Tab-separated table of C-alpha atoms in Angstrom:
chain	number	residue	atom	x	y	z
A	22	MET	CA	-11.877	-30.800	-2.167
A	23	LYS	CA	-9.485	-27.874	-1.761
A	24	VAL	CA	-8.885	-25.832	-4.922
A	25	TYR	CA	-6.432	-22.928	-5.087
A	26	LEU	CA	-7.253	-20.574	-7.973
A	27	ASP	CA	-5.517	-17.427	-6.744
A	28	HIS	CA	-2.026	-17.844	-8.194
A	29	ALA	CA	-2.033	-14.237	-9.402
A	30	ALA	CA	-2.078	-13.195	-5.732
A	31	THR	CA	0.729	-15.558	-4.759
A	32	THR	CA	2.163	-18.979	-5.439
A	33	TYR	CA	3.637	-21.420	-2.948
A	34	THR	CA	7.418	-21.780	-2.714
A	35	ASP	CA	8.547	-24.684	-4.883
A	36	GLU	CA	10.114	-27.446	-2.762
A	37	ARG	CA	13.270	-27.352	-4.907
A	38	VAL	CA	13.559	-23.633	-4.226
A	39	PHE	CA	13.031	-24.074	-0.491
A	40	GLU	CA	15.734	-26.745	-0.321
A	41	LYS	CA	18.167	-24.392	-2.073
A	42	MET	CA	17.349	-21.649	0.456
A	43	LYS	CA	17.570	-23.663	3.686
A	44	PRO	CA	21.374	-23.678	4.179
A	45	TYR	CA	21.428	-19.879	4.096
A	46	TYR	CA	19.219	-19.732	7.176
A	47	THR	CA	21.437	-22.012	9.232
A	48	GLU	CA	25.000	-23.023	8.323
A	49	LEU	CA	25.680	-20.402	5.613
A	50	PHE	CA	24.357	-17.487	7.628
A	51	GLY	CA	27.052	-14.862	7.036
A	52	ASN	CA	26.295	-11.268	6.029
A	53	ALA	CA	26.963	-11.015	2.307
A	54	ASN	CA	28.734	-7.693	2.858
A	55	SER	CA	31.142	-8.970	5.516
A	56	GLN	CA	34.759	-9.364	4.435
A	57	HIS	CA	35.519	-12.639	6.216
A	58	PHE	CA	35.007	-16.219	5.005
A	59	TYR	CA	31.371	-16.411	6.142
A	60	GLY	CA	30.535	-13.270	4.212
A	61	ARG	CA	32.409	-14.346	1.082
A	62	GLN	CA	30.413	-17.590	1.005
A	63	THR	CA	27.072	-15.815	0.975
A	64	GLU	CA	28.283	-13.034	-1.320
A	65	GLN	CA	29.109	-15.709	-3.890
A	66	ALA	CA	25.595	-17.165	-3.558
A	67	VAL	CA	24.081	-13.705	-4.084
A	68	SER	CA	26.234	-13.192	-7.179
A	69	GLU	CA	25.092	-16.518	-8.601
A	70	ALA	CA	21.437	-15.651	-7.973
A	71	ARG	CA	21.915	-12.241	-9.594
A	72	ALA	CA	23.317	-13.975	-12.655
A	73	GLN	CA	20.341	-16.363	-12.720
A	74	VAL	CA	17.835	-13.496	-12.701
A	75	ALA	CA	19.822	-11.631	-15.334
A	76	GLN	CA	19.997	-14.659	-17.627
A	77	ALA	CA	16.245	-15.234	-17.311
A	78	ILE	CA	15.440	-11.769	-18.724
A	79	ASN	CA	18.486	-11.375	-21.018
A	80	ALA	CA	20.134	-8.711	-18.878
A	81	LYS	CA	23.614	-8.304	-17.405
A	82	PRO	CA	24.153	-9.229	-13.734
A	83	ASN	CA	25.192	-5.670	-12.850
A	84	GLU	CA	21.804	-4.446	-14.124
A	85	ILE	CA	19.889	-6.434	-11.453
A	86	TYR	CA	19.161	-4.819	-8.085
A	87	PHE	CA	17.420	-6.870	-5.418
A	88	THR	CA	14.493	-5.297	-3.548
A	89	SER	CA	11.925	-6.392	-0.967
A	90	GLY	CA	9.391	-7.114	-3.709
A	91	GLY	CA	7.514	-5.734	-6.683
A	92	SER	CA	6.021	-2.774	-4.854
A	93	GLU	CA	9.422	-1.492	-3.789
A	94	ALA	CA	10.783	-2.041	-7.294
A	95	ASP	CA	7.884	-0.050	-8.783
A	96	ASN	CA	8.266	2.776	-6.286
A	97	TRP	CA	12.021	2.889	-6.810
A	98	ALA	CA	11.620	3.049	-10.582
A	99	LEU	CA	9.242	6.017	-10.480
A	100	LYS	CA	10.728	7.969	-7.586
A	101	GLY	CA	14.323	7.149	-8.477
A	102	ILE	CA	14.004	8.264	-12.096
A	103	LEU	CA	12.000	11.378	-11.237
A	104	SER	CA	14.708	12.425	-8.777
A	105	ALA	CA	17.659	11.558	-11.002
A	106	TYR	CA	16.239	13.409	-14.022
A	107	LYS	CA	14.595	16.343	-12.238
A	108	SER	CA	16.624	18.782	-14.319
A	109	LYS	CA	14.734	17.544	-17.402
A	110	GLY	CA	11.242	17.671	-15.930
A	111	ASN	CA	8.660	16.199	-13.578
A	112	HIS	CA	6.184	14.494	-15.918
A	113	ILE	CA	5.423	10.753	-15.825
A	114	ILE	CA	3.058	8.867	-18.124
A	115	THR	CA	1.335	5.678	-16.994
A	116	THR	CA	-2.018	3.930	-17.607
A	117	LYS	CA	-5.354	3.803	-15.827
A	118	ILE	CA	-5.015	0.064	-15.109
A	119	GLU	CA	-1.650	-0.178	-13.356
A	120	HIS	CA	-1.057	-2.128	-10.154
A	121	ALA	CA	-1.718	-0.343	-6.873
A	122	ALA	CA	2.038	0.032	-6.334
A	123	ILE	CA	2.226	2.294	-9.395
A	124	MET	CA	-1.106	4.049	-8.924
A	125	SER	CA	-0.515	4.902	-5.257
A	126	CYS	CA	3.025	6.034	-5.963
A	127	CYS	CA	1.815	8.312	-8.763
A	128	LYS	CA	-0.839	9.840	-6.513
A	129	GLN	CA	1.810	10.602	-3.905
A	130	LEU	CA	4.112	12.122	-6.512
A	131	GLU	CA	1.242	14.303	-7.746
A	132	ARG	CA	0.713	15.606	-4.215
A	133	GLU	CA	4.409	16.473	-4.148
A	134	GLY	CA	4.208	18.475	-7.379
A	135	ALA	CA	4.846	15.943	-10.147
A	136	GLU	CA	2.622	15.836	-13.219
A	137	ILE	CA	1.109	12.476	-14.119
A	138	THR	CA	-0.780	11.499	-17.279
A	139	TYR	CA	-2.988	8.392	-17.020
A	140	LEU	CA	-3.498	6.811	-20.432
A	141	ASP	CA	-6.802	5.273	-21.525
A	142	VAL	CA	-7.131	1.628	-22.505
A	143	ASP	CA	-9.619	-0.048	-24.836
A	144	GLU	CA	-12.361	-2.489	-23.825
A	145	ASN	CA	-9.789	-5.295	-23.653
A	146	GLY	CA	-7.298	-3.318	-21.593
A	147	ILE	CA	-4.815	-2.467	-24.360
A	148	VAL	CA	-3.105	0.900	-23.879
A	149	ASP	CA	-3.909	3.722	-26.323
A	150	LEU	CA	-0.623	4.144	-28.199
A	151	LYS	CA	-1.767	7.240	-30.077
A	152	GLN	CA	-2.631	8.945	-26.812
A	153	LEU	CA	0.780	7.927	-25.492
A	154	GLU	CA	2.519	9.577	-28.417
A	155	ASN	CA	0.466	12.752	-28.034
A	156	SER	CA	1.035	12.900	-24.273
A	157	ILE	CA	4.834	13.043	-24.327
A	158	ARG	CA	6.211	16.501	-23.498
A	159	ASP	CA	9.656	18.035	-23.253
A	160	THR	CA	9.358	17.549	-19.480
A	161	THR	CA	8.449	13.841	-19.646
A	162	VAL	CA	11.047	11.729	-17.849
A	163	LEU	CA	9.394	8.298	-17.734
A	164	VAL	CA	6.675	6.133	-19.253
A	165	SER	CA	5.523	3.236	-17.045
A	166	VAL	CA	3.255	0.591	-18.610
A	167	MET	CA	2.786	-2.848	-17.060
A	168	THR	CA	3.734	-5.913	-19.090
A	169	ALA	CA	0.498	-7.716	-18.241
A	170	ASN	CA	-2.423	-6.661	-16.089
A	171	ASN	CA	-2.767	-8.364	-12.729
A	172	GLU	CA	-6.588	-8.399	-12.757
A	173	ILE	CA	-7.671	-9.176	-16.319
A	174	GLY	CA	-4.431	-10.696	-17.651
A	175	THR	CA	-4.190	-8.522	-20.766
A	176	ILE	CA	-0.670	-8.358	-22.226
A	177	GLU	CA	0.435	-4.873	-23.303
A	178	PRO	CA	2.399	-4.002	-26.486
A	179	ILE	CA	5.560	-3.050	-24.592
A	180	GLU	CA	7.862	-3.007	-27.618
A	181	GLU	CA	5.593	-0.462	-29.340
A	182	VAL	CA	5.478	1.618	-26.155
A	183	VAL	CA	9.285	1.648	-26.063
A	184	LYS	CA	9.588	2.703	-29.713
A	185	ILE	CA	7.256	5.656	-29.186
A	186	ALA	CA	8.930	6.784	-25.965
A	187	HIS	CA	12.521	6.315	-27.100
A	188	ALA	CA	11.830	8.218	-30.327
A	189	LYS	CA	11.242	11.230	-28.091
A	190	GLY	CA	14.088	10.522	-25.667
A	191	VAL	CA	11.933	9.212	-22.812
A	192	LEU	CA	12.801	6.261	-20.570
A	193	VAL	CA	10.422	3.288	-20.163
A	194	HIS	CA	9.664	1.190	-17.086
A	195	THR	CA	7.468	-1.899	-17.113
A	196	ASP	CA	5.985	-3.744	-14.152
A	197	ALA	CA	6.527	-7.372	-15.194
A	198	VAL	CA	5.528	-8.875	-11.849
A	199	GLN	CA	2.579	-10.846	-13.272
A	200	ALA	CA	4.422	-11.801	-16.466
A	201	ALA	CA	7.696	-13.173	-15.109
A	202	GLY	CA	7.979	-16.935	-15.318
A	203	THR	CA	5.071	-17.031	-17.759
A	204	LEU	CA	6.088	-14.789	-20.669
A	205	ASP	CA	9.432	-14.786	-22.468
A	206	ILE	CA	10.920	-11.604	-21.021
A	207	ASP	CA	13.795	-10.129	-23.021
A	208	VAL	CA	14.786	-6.672	-21.847
A	209	LYS	CA	17.200	-6.200	-24.734
A	210	ALA	CA	14.677	-7.149	-27.421
A	211	TRP	CA	11.949	-5.111	-25.746
A	212	GLY	CA	14.261	-2.162	-25.214
A	213	VAL	CA	12.916	-1.283	-21.754
A	214	ASP	CA	15.078	0.762	-19.405
A	215	LEU	CA	13.670	-0.533	-16.117
A	216	LEU	CA	11.648	-3.642	-15.196
A	217	SER	CA	10.139	-4.876	-11.911
A	218	LEU	CA	9.989	-8.483	-10.678
A	219	SER	CA	8.643	-10.281	-7.599
A	220	ALA	CA	9.626	-13.849	-6.692
A	221	HIS	CA	6.407	-15.010	-5.040
A	222	LYS	CA	4.560	-14.852	-8.359
A	223	PHE	CA	6.699	-17.636	-9.867
A	224	TYR	CA	6.936	-20.142	-6.999
A	225	GLY	CA	9.664	-18.283	-5.156
A	226	PRO	CA	9.709	-16.841	-1.626
A	227	LYS	CA	7.766	-13.784	-0.507
A	228	GLY	CA	9.565	-10.597	0.454
A	229	ILE	CA	12.078	-10.515	-2.389
A	230	GLY	CA	11.973	-8.839	-5.790
A	231	ALA	CA	14.261	-7.104	-8.222
A	232	LEU	CA	14.547	-4.020	-10.361
A	233	TYR	CA	16.342	-4.212	-13.683
A	234	VAL	CA	18.030	-0.910	-14.528
A	235	ARG	CA	19.719	-0.719	-17.929
A	236	ASN	CA	23.362	0.257	-17.733
A	237	GLY	CA	23.677	3.981	-18.403
A	238	VAL	CA	20.330	4.875	-16.845
A	239	LYS	CA	20.651	7.085	-13.775
A	240	ILE	CA	18.513	6.312	-10.740
A	241	ALA	CA	18.471	7.859	-7.262
A	242	ARG	CA	18.368	5.809	-4.070
A	243	LEU	CA	15.020	4.970	-2.545
A	244	ILE	CA	16.381	3.409	0.666
A	245	ASN	CA	19.346	5.037	2.361
A	246	GLY	CA	21.718	3.050	4.520
A	247	GLY	CA	24.790	0.999	3.677
A	248	GLU	CA	26.494	0.400	0.358
A	249	GLN	CA	24.598	-2.735	-0.606
A	250	GLU	CA	23.433	-3.253	-4.207
A	251	ARG	CA	26.412	-1.339	-5.576
A	252	GLY	CA	25.644	1.627	-3.388
A	253	LEU	CA	22.081	2.135	-4.623
A	254	ARG	CA	19.958	0.344	-2.003
A	255	GLY	CA	20.784	0.219	1.667
A	256	GLY	CA	19.857	-2.741	3.852
A	257	THR	CA	21.324	-6.115	4.775
A	258	THR	CA	21.051	-8.513	1.850
A	259	ASN	CA	18.275	-11.079	2.300
A	260	THR	CA	20.526	-13.915	1.165
A	261	PRO	CA	18.137	-16.888	1.567
A	262	CYS	CA	15.394	-15.165	-0.418
A	263	VAL	CA	17.807	-13.829	-3.028
A	264	VAL	CA	19.034	-17.393	-3.562
A	265	GLY	CA	15.423	-18.566	-3.725
A	266	MET	CA	14.467	-15.942	-6.281
A	267	GLY	CA	17.314	-16.892	-8.595
A	268	GLU	CA	16.473	-20.585	-8.374
A	269	ALA	CA	12.723	-20.055	-8.784
A	270	LEU	CA	13.088	-17.913	-11.890
A	271	SER	CA	15.530	-20.358	-13.473
A	272	ILE	CA	13.108	-23.236	-12.895
A	273	ALA	CA	10.153	-21.194	-14.152
A	274	VAL	CA	11.929	-20.342	-17.397
A	275	ALA	CA	13.087	-23.930	-17.942
A	276	GLU	CA	9.581	-25.322	-17.376
A	277	ARG	CA	7.626	-22.424	-18.867
A	278	GLU	CA	6.555	-24.041	-22.137
A	279	ALA	CA	5.200	-27.211	-20.517
A	280	ASN	CA	3.497	-25.336	-17.680
A	281	ASN	CA	1.920	-22.768	-20.008
A	282	LYS	CA	0.488	-25.492	-22.233
A	283	LYS	CA	-1.149	-27.248	-19.293
A	284	ILE	CA	-2.395	-24.039	-17.658
A	285	CYS	CA	-3.848	-22.673	-20.913
A	286	GLU	CA	-5.787	-25.895	-21.438
A	287	LEU	CA	-7.229	-25.726	-17.924
A	288	ARG	CA	-8.054	-22.031	-18.237
A	289	ASP	CA	-9.771	-22.522	-21.598
A	290	ARG	CA	-11.741	-25.495	-20.249
A	291	PHE	CA	-12.900	-23.358	-17.336
A	292	VAL	CA	-13.854	-20.369	-19.515
A	293	SER	CA	-15.768	-22.523	-21.982
A	294	MET	CA	-17.747	-24.231	-19.206
A	295	VAL	CA	-18.581	-20.991	-17.401
A	296	GLU	CA	-19.760	-19.268	-20.562
A	297	SER	CA	-21.867	-22.237	-21.646
A	298	GLU	CA	-23.375	-23.128	-18.261
A	299	ILE	CA	-23.835	-19.800	-16.445
A	300	PRO	CA	-25.908	-17.016	-18.045
A	301	PHE	CA	-25.346	-13.263	-17.684
A	302	VAL	CA	-21.555	-13.368	-17.408
A	303	LYS	CA	-18.898	-11.162	-18.976
A	304	TYR	CA	-15.360	-12.393	-19.657
A	305	ASN	CA	-13.002	-9.478	-18.997
A	306	GLY	CA	-9.745	-8.836	-20.836
A	307	ASP	CA	-8.313	-9.714	-24.223
A	308	ARG	CA	-9.035	-13.306	-25.265
A	309	LYS	CA	-5.765	-13.730	-27.191
A	310	ARG	CA	-3.252	-11.267	-25.702
A	311	ARG	CA	-3.670	-12.775	-22.248
A	312	LEU	CA	-1.684	-14.451	-19.494
A	313	PRO	CA	-2.204	-18.246	-19.585
A	314	GLY	CA	-3.600	-18.591	-16.073
A	315	ASN	CA	-6.001	-15.649	-15.939
A	316	ALA	CA	-9.802	-15.883	-16.162
A	317	ASN	CA	-11.693	-12.799	-14.950
A	318	PHE	CA	-15.500	-12.933	-15.008
A	319	SER	CA	-18.197	-10.462	-14.053
A	320	PHE	CA	-21.440	-12.039	-12.849
A	321	ARG	CA	-24.429	-9.788	-13.360
A	322	TYR	CA	-26.978	-9.109	-10.571
A	323	ILE	CA	-24.802	-10.349	-7.664
A	324	GLU	CA	-21.860	-9.181	-5.556
A	325	GLY	CA	-18.422	-10.661	-6.068
A	326	GLU	CA	-17.698	-10.772	-2.343
A	327	SER	CA	-20.747	-12.993	-1.783
A	328	ILE	CA	-19.519	-15.337	-4.501
A	329	LEU	CA	-16.055	-15.472	-2.956
A	330	PHE	CA	-17.410	-16.242	0.503
A	331	SER	CA	-19.590	-19.030	-0.862
A	332	LEU	CA	-16.720	-20.515	-2.885
A	333	ASP	CA	-14.474	-20.373	0.161
A	334	MET	CA	-17.037	-22.360	2.160
A	335	LYS	CA	-16.689	-25.069	-0.500
A	336	GLY	CA	-12.883	-25.053	-0.385
A	337	ILE	CA	-12.287	-22.906	-3.462
A	338	ALA	CA	-9.904	-19.944	-3.238
A	339	ALA	CA	-10.236	-17.151	-5.801
A	340	SER	CA	-10.092	-13.341	-5.692
A	341	SER	CA	-12.229	-10.289	-6.421
A	342	GLY	CA	-9.195	-8.662	-8.057
A	343	SER	CA	-5.746	-7.615	-6.929
A	344	ALA	CA	-4.805	-8.980	-3.506
A	345	CYS	CA	-3.199	-5.600	-2.802
A	346	SER	CA	-6.641	-3.985	-3.094
A	347	SER	CA	-8.653	-6.622	-1.224
A	348	GLY	CA	-10.863	-5.179	1.458
A	349	SER	CA	-11.659	-2.100	-0.596
A	350	LEU	CA	-15.356	-1.411	-1.149
A	351	GLU	CA	-14.624	0.445	-4.374
A	352	ALA	CA	-15.108	-1.180	-7.767
A	353	SER	CA	-11.941	-2.259	-9.556
A	354	HIS	CA	-10.252	0.696	-11.263
A	355	THR	CA	-9.128	-1.704	-13.990
A	356	LEU	CA	-12.638	-2.898	-14.806
A	357	LEU	CA	-13.999	0.643	-14.766
A	358	ALA	CA	-11.206	1.714	-17.119
A	359	ILE	CA	-12.168	-0.940	-19.683
A	360	GLY	CA	-15.781	0.211	-19.625
A	361	VAL	CA	-17.428	-2.280	-17.266
A	362	GLU	CA	-20.284	-0.475	-15.510
A	363	GLU	CA	-19.798	-0.099	-11.766
A	364	GLY	CA	-22.591	-2.464	-10.728
A	365	LEU	CA	-21.263	-5.250	-12.931
A	366	ALA	CA	-17.690	-4.556	-11.824
A	367	HIS	CA	-18.738	-5.280	-8.234
A	368	GLY	CA	-19.755	-8.765	-9.358
A	369	SER	CA	-16.323	-9.711	-10.689
A	370	ILE	CA	-14.081	-12.617	-9.734
A	371	ARG	CA	-10.505	-13.375	-10.822
A	372	PHE	CA	-9.667	-17.060	-11.148
A	373	SER	CA	-5.941	-17.623	-11.683
A	374	PHE	CA	-4.591	-21.081	-12.457
A	375	GLY	CA	-1.232	-22.643	-11.584
A	376	LYS	CA	0.912	-25.574	-12.591
A	377	ASP	CA	-0.623	-28.002	-10.081
A	378	ASN	CA	-4.301	-27.452	-10.883
A	379	THR	CA	-6.211	-30.296	-12.540
A	380	ALA	CA	-9.178	-30.806	-14.858
A	381	GLU	CA	-11.030	-32.409	-11.940
A	382	GLN	CA	-10.592	-29.203	-9.950
A	383	VAL	CA	-11.871	-27.146	-12.864
A	384	ASP	CA	-15.000	-29.280	-13.155
A	385	TYR	CA	-15.614	-29.118	-9.399
A	386	THR	CA	-15.172	-25.339	-9.376
A	387	VAL	CA	-17.605	-24.782	-12.230
A	388	SER	CA	-20.140	-27.077	-10.577
A	389	VAL	CA	-19.927	-25.171	-7.298
A	390	LEU	CA	-19.818	-21.784	-9.033
A	391	LYS	CA	-22.950	-22.588	-11.002
A	392	GLU	CA	-24.839	-23.537	-7.825
A	393	VAL	CA	-23.559	-20.463	-5.952
A	394	VAL	CA	-24.528	-18.044	-8.710
A	395	GLU	CA	-27.997	-19.551	-9.053
A	396	ARG	CA	-28.583	-19.376	-5.302
A	397	LEU	CA	-27.366	-15.796	-4.936
A	398	ARG	CA	-29.392	-14.605	-7.905
A	399	LYS	CA	-32.550	-16.042	-6.395
A	400	MET	CA	-31.969	-13.673	-3.481
A	401	SER	CA	-31.107	-10.689	-5.692
A	402	PRO	CA	-33.814	-8.028	-6.204
A	403	LEU	CA	-32.084	-6.978	-9.438
A	404	PHE	CA	-32.294	-10.481	-10.835
A	405	LYS	CA	-35.957	-10.784	-9.870
A	406	VAL	CA	-36.692	-7.589	-11.796
A	407	GLN	CA	-34.837	-9.005	-14.788
A	408	GLU	CA	-36.855	-12.210	-14.642
A	409	GLU	CA	-40.124	-10.336	-14.411
A	410	TYR	CA	-39.163	-8.159	-17.364
A	411	ALA	CA	-38.154	-11.202	-19.416
A	412	ASN	CA	-41.552	-12.850	-18.758
A	413	VAL	CA	-43.554	-9.850	-19.916
């Protein structure tokens, strides 16, 4: 049996989305910025997709700027705002559990002279709002807090973050890459000034994302070139993927309630079985304020990479954390930030469920996982010490 439980890393492209994209690779191939008939055809398709994305998050079409993905959108938000508002200051506030796109960007900006404050989170991953309020300075230009964490699934109180920041005249960006298509995103109700999206997280194509920028907010270019995206992002428009992103997000919003119900039931079944059948496990993240498909467990006394390899041999795909950080030998910065000790953090696995998973797959995965954990612990010196201590 093949079981894909890594939807937080990427989803497949929905067949309906792919069919909508196909003509723009072949017959409708014009450059969307060309002035002739071929260009006008594709420009219209791009406009329709922009409207679809805008409608899905309650924005205006002219507030949506297409990018190459979530990482570019995140980088553009931070670097673009810092540059556009440099006369005010060079201070950005973010959290200790942001995606690598934010964390790496902040580290680079620090090397270039910017000042960054990294907010603490509690044991469930919820940002410290009091610390946020106390951290804002006269030179603060932006607060960036993710909508939902990509590793542990915890959903942040974005509306409260916005109220605190706006009360002191500070702009707010949120990385909603993991949340889009799953949560009801409403940029007007939330009050955010900038928001990042990536299509491949909601059954759209890879290599396309978007940045919402509220009208009236200034932002500097990240990519120089032509006058695409209303003069703010150079580069030939990726029309097929833009079309795919608009279609994928529209479908995700329309089917969100039904998909979330099914995915939550599968996730809860999985969590209940793991906690009841496998000892010495820790469920990471908030149990209630959580993305439907996320289940992050730490397995004491064994390495997560060994678990992953063993699961893979049985046809089960999962992740040790963010796909953007895979290959790193360091413990997850997110797990360390919520207080998981380093040894236990190394034994962590993220299982992320999608709309096509089944109860049969859940049962198979738990069965295999139970056998894998038992086998690996028998080879673990740490577990043998624990057993000896327990028998004293």
